[in-house]
Amino acid sequence: FVNFLRKNFLIYPQFQLTLIITQFLVMGGVIGLVALQITRSYERLKALGAQAGLSEGHAYFNLLNYQEDLVKSYLFAALFLGWGVSFVTSLLLSHKLAGPLVRLKRHFETMFQTGQPASIQFRRTDFMRDLPPAINNAVYRLAGKQNPAAGVEQIDKKKSA
């Protein structure tokens, strides 16, 4: 658990923060629209009370005001809770998406520096696990060499099918 907390989850900030901020904005926009509709609904109910000739201090208006405040407070509590849950899940999910991209970038930089083809593998928990065999086959074919892991990759491909 301690190693989990020490882990750097923000490994590709531009990509990951874009996803997280977009998620926050969408969620905030949806909650904002819901809050607007709640306000409009209570305004209509208050207008009905005024049309019925009820005074401003009538229990009907006190109840509506209390209920509107209560509903909005729960709505905004749900928003902040949702933002927290969304942040954690978006960070973890984006980490699993960004990990292979960062590894792939490093892999190609290393191959460029050494001038030698090399096989790449992703972790079992990474997304896009079908990319390494395709990349490895292409890299070795372009280099005019046999992919040393070609047999292993074919076995892995059959297991995932």
PDB file of C-alpha atoms in Angstrom, residues 2-66:
ATOM      1  CA  VAL A   2       2.871   2.383   0.817  1.00  0.00           C
ATOM      2  CA  ASN A   3       4.466   1.702  -2.585  1.00  0.00           C
ATOM      3  CA  PHE A   4       1.111   2.469  -4.204  1.00  0.00           C
ATOM      4  CA  LEU A   5       1.038   5.882  -2.483  1.00  0.00           C
ATOM      5  CA  ARG A   6       4.609   6.677  -3.540  1.00  0.00           C
ATOM      6  CA  LYS A   7       3.882   5.913  -7.172  1.00  0.00           C
ATOM      7  CA  ASN A   8       3.946   8.860  -9.557  1.00  0.00           C
ATOM      8  CA  PHE A   9       0.572   8.659 -11.264  1.00  0.00           C
ATOM      9  CA  LEU A  10       1.031  11.848 -13.268  1.00  0.00           C
ATOM     10  CA  ILE A  11       3.525  10.515 -15.824  1.00  0.00           C
ATOM     11  CA  TYR A  12       2.254  12.369 -18.913  1.00  0.00           C
ATOM     12  CA  PRO A  13       0.801  15.579 -17.427  1.00  0.00           C
ATOM     13  CA  GLN A  14      -0.313  17.212 -20.676  1.00  0.00           C
ATOM     14  CA  PHE A  15      -2.421  14.198 -21.635  1.00  0.00           C
ATOM     15  CA  GLN A  16      -3.626  13.257 -18.161  1.00  0.00           C
ATOM     16  CA  LEU A  17      -4.479  16.768 -16.954  1.00  0.00           C
ATOM     17  CA  THR A  18      -6.398  17.430 -20.176  1.00  0.00           C
ATOM     18  CA  LEU A  19      -8.556  14.374 -19.470  1.00  0.00           C
ATOM     19  CA  ILE A  20      -9.047  15.278 -15.806  1.00  0.00           C
ATOM     20  CA  ILE A  21      -9.855  18.946 -16.449  1.00  0.00           C
ATOM     21  CA  THR A  22     -12.265  18.015 -19.244  1.00  0.00           C
ATOM     22  CA  GLN A  23     -14.008  15.585 -16.897  1.00  0.00           C
ATOM     23  CA  PHE A  24     -14.280  18.280 -14.210  1.00  0.00           C
ATOM     24  CA  LEU A  25     -15.697  20.810 -16.676  1.00  0.00           C
ATOM     25  CA  VAL A  26     -18.268  18.395 -18.072  1.00  0.00           C
ATOM     26  CA  MET A  27     -19.376  17.327 -14.605  1.00  0.00           C
ATOM     27  CA  GLY A  28     -19.521  20.947 -13.405  1.00  0.00           C
ATOM     28  CA  GLY A  29     -21.517  21.946 -16.483  1.00  0.00           C
ATOM     29  CA  VAL A  30     -24.043  19.166 -15.987  1.00  0.00           C
ATOM     30  CA  ILE A  31     -24.470  19.978 -12.287  1.00  0.00           C
ATOM     31  CA  GLY A  32     -24.769  23.668 -13.207  1.00  0.00           C
ATOM     32  CA  LEU A  33     -27.586  22.902 -15.636  1.00  0.00           C
ATOM     33  CA  VAL A  34     -29.333  20.752 -13.039  1.00  0.00           C
ATOM     34  CA  ALA A  35     -28.999  23.558 -10.460  1.00  0.00           C
ATOM     35  CA  LEU A  36     -30.435  26.041 -12.982  1.00  0.00           C
ATOM     36  CA  GLN A  37     -33.433  23.782 -13.618  1.00  0.00           C
ATOM     37  CA  ILE A  38     -33.983  23.308  -9.888  1.00  0.00           C
ATOM     38  CA  THR A  39     -33.937  27.076  -9.383  1.00  0.00           C
ATOM     39  CA  ARG A  40     -36.380  27.593 -12.253  1.00  0.00           C
ATOM     40  CA  SER A  41     -38.704  24.904 -10.864  1.00  0.00           C
ATOM     41  CA  TYR A  42     -38.808  26.509  -7.427  1.00  0.00           C
ATOM     42  CA  GLU A  43     -39.360  29.936  -8.976  1.00  0.00           C
ATOM     43  CA  ARG A  44     -42.410  28.532 -10.787  1.00  0.00           C
ATOM     44  CA  LEU A  45     -43.716  27.024  -7.567  1.00  0.00           C
ATOM     45  CA  LYS A  46     -43.226  30.368  -5.797  1.00  0.00           C
ATOM     46  CA  ALA A  47     -45.030  32.158  -8.641  1.00  0.00           C
ATOM     47  CA  LEU A  48     -47.964  29.774  -8.195  1.00  0.00           C
ATOM     48  CA  GLY A  49     -48.057  30.621  -4.493  1.00  0.00           C
ATOM     49  CA  ALA A  50     -48.046  34.353  -5.287  1.00  0.00           C
ATOM     50  CA  GLN A  51     -50.831  33.855  -7.850  1.00  0.00           C
ATOM     51  CA  ALA A  52     -52.866  32.071  -5.183  1.00  0.00           C
ATOM     52  CA  GLY A  53     -52.549  35.213  -3.044  1.00  0.00           C
ATOM     53  CA  LEU A  54     -50.293  33.783  -0.344  1.00  0.00           C
ATOM     54  CA  SER A  55     -48.272  36.335   1.621  1.00  0.00           C
ATOM     55  CA  GLU A  56     -44.439  36.262   1.448  1.00  0.00           C
ATOM     56  CA  GLY A  57     -44.225  35.030   5.034  1.00  0.00           C
ATOM     57  CA  HIS A  58     -46.641  32.152   4.433  1.00  0.00           C
ATOM     58  CA  ALA A  59     -45.490  28.674   5.479  1.00  0.00           C
ATOM     59  CA  TYR A  60     -45.692  27.573   1.829  1.00  0.00           C
ATOM     60  CA  PHE A  61     -42.859  29.939   0.854  1.00  0.00           C
ATOM     61  CA  ASN A  62     -40.839  29.072   3.947  1.00  0.00           C
ATOM     62  CA  LEU A  63     -41.117  25.399   3.064  1.00  0.00           C
ATOM     63  CA  LEU A  64     -40.148  26.016  -0.581  1.00  0.00           C
ATOM     64  CA  ASN A  65     -37.125  28.115   0.420  1.00  0.00           C
ATOM     65  CA  TYR A  66     -36.003  25.507   2.941  1.00  0.00           C
TER      66      TYR A  66
END
